[in-house]
């Protein structure tokens, strides 16, 4: 019932920054927990971070803590992932995910198409 479209990926040098956006449509955005996952070449998809329905609470994987920031603008039906101090190991396809009833996991039903982030070193 909700469609997610990601944008903002691209190529960036190590130490640089990138901001990803995920626009939602077809549902009541404020009813969804939102999250970000990523999948690097040859790796399993891994958790990056999540944000509560109100946007008041966030949680991050240790690998990105202090460098990445999740935010949401419920008036714009959009969730963001601000990525700073990027490292080569951050290179991956980044996916946003929505879940109506619980914190997002790999079993959540609604996913974006993914956007490629490549960090050069």
Coordinates of C-alpha atoms in Angstrom, one line a residue:
X1 CA 0.0 0.0 0.0
X2 CA 3.0 2.3 0.1
X3 CA 5.5 2.8 -2.8
X4 CA 9.0 4.0 -2.1
X5 CA 11.3 5.7 -4.6
X6 CA 14.9 6.4 -3.7
X7 CA 17.2 9.0 -5.1
X8 CA 20.5 10.8 -4.4
X9 CA 23.0 8.0 -5.0
X10 CA 26.1 8.5 -6.9
X11 CA 29.9 8.6 -6.9
X12 CA 31.7 10.4 -4.1
X13 CA 35.3 10.5 -2.9
X14 CA 36.2 9.1 0.5
X15 CA 35.6 11.6 3.2
X16 CA 32.8 13.2 1.2
X17 CA 29.1 13.4 1.9
X18 CA 26.0 12.3 0.1
X19 CA 22.3 12.7 1.0
X20 CA 19.8 10.0 0.0
X21 CA 16.1 10.6 -0.2
X22 CA 13.2 8.2 -0.2
X23 CA 9.8 9.5 -1.3
X24 CA 6.7 7.6 -0.2
X25 CA 3.3 7.5 -1.8
X26 CA 0.2 5.5 -1.6
X27 CA 0.0 5.3 2.2
X28 CA -0.1 7.3 5.4
X29 CA 3.6 8.0 5.7
X30 CA 3.5 9.0 9.4
X31 CA 2.1 5.5 10.2
X32 CA 5.3 3.8 9.1
X33 CA 8.5 3.1 10.8
X34 CA 11.2 3.7 8.3
X35 CA 14.7 2.4 7.8
X36 CA 17.7 2.0 5.6
X37 CA 19.6 -1.1 4.6
X38 CA 22.5 -1.6 2.2
X39 CA 24.0 -4.4 0.2
X40 CA 27.6 -4.3 -0.9
X41 CA 28.8 -6.5 -3.8
X42 CA 29.2 -10.1 -2.6
X43 CA 27.7 -9.3 0.8
X44 CA 24.4 -9.9 2.5
X45 CA 22.0 -7.0 3.0
X46 CA 22.7 -5.3 6.3
X47 CA 20.9 -2.9 8.6
X48 CA 22.0 0.7 8.5
X49 CA 19.5 2.7 10.6
X50 CA 15.9 3.2 11.4
X51 CA 13.7 6.1 12.5
X52 CA 10.4 6.1 14.5
X53 CA 7.1 7.2 13.1
X54 CA 7.4 10.6 14.6
X55 CA 11.0 11.1 13.7
X56 CA 11.9 11.6 17.4
X57 CA 14.0 8.4 17.8
X58 CA 16.7 7.0 15.6
X59 CA 19.1 4.0 15.8
X60 CA 22.1 3.1 13.8
X61 CA 24.4 0.3 13.1
X62 CA 27.8 0.6 14.8
X63 CA 29.5 0.8 11.4
X64 CA 27.8 4.1 10.5
X65 CA 27.1 5.6 13.9
X66 CA 28.3 9.1 14.2
X67 CA 28.6 9.5 10.4
X68 CA 25.1 8.9 9.1
X69 CA 21.9 10.6 10.1
X70 CA 18.4 9.5 9.4
X71 CA 15.6 12.1 9.3
X72 CA 12.1 12.3 8.0
X73 CA 9.7 15.0 6.9
X74 CA 6.2 13.7 7.3
X75 CA 4.8 16.7 5.6
X76 CA 6.8 15.8 2.5
X77 CA 6.4 12.0 2.9
X78 CA 10.1 11.7 2.7
X79 CA 12.9 10.0 4.7
X80 CA 16.5 11.0 4.3
X81 CA 19.9 9.4 4.9
X82 CA 22.6 12.0 5.3
X83 CA 26.0 10.3 4.9
X84 CA 29.1 12.1 6.0
X85 CA 32.8 11.0 6.2
X86 CA 32.1 8.3 3.7
X87 CA 34.5 5.4 3.4
X88 CA 35.1 2.9 0.6
X89 CA 33.4 0.2 2.6
X90 CA 30.2 2.2 2.5
X91 CA 29.9 1.4 -1.2
X92 CA 26.7 -0.5 -1.7
X93 CA 23.2 -0.3 -3.0
X94 CA 21.1 1.5 -0.4
X95 CA 17.5 0.6 0.2
X96 CA 14.8 2.3 2.2
X97 CA 12.2 0.2 3.9
X98 CA 8.8 0.9 5.5
X99 CA 6.9 -1.1 8.1
X100 CA 3.5 -0.3 9.5
X101 CA 3.6 -2.4 12.7
X102 CA 7.2 -2.8 13.8
X103 CA 10.7 -1.6 13.4
X104 CA 11.9 -2.4 9.9
X105 CA 13.7 -5.7 9.3
X106 CA 14.6 -7.8 6.3
X107 CA 11.1 -9.3 6.5
X108 CA 9.3 -6.0 6.1
X109 CA 7.1 -5.8 3.0
X110 CA 7.8 -2.4 1.5
X111 CA 11.1 -1.6 -0.1
X112 CA 12.5 0.9 -2.5
X113 CA 14.2 0.0 -5.7
X114 CA 17.7 0.8 -4.3
X115 CA 20.1 3.5 -5.2
X116 CA 23.8 2.9 -5.8
X117 CA 26.4 4.7 -3.7
X118 CA 30.0 4.4 -4.7
X119 CA 32.8 5.7 -2.6
X120 CA 36.2 6.0 -4.3
X121 CA 39.5 5.9 -2.5

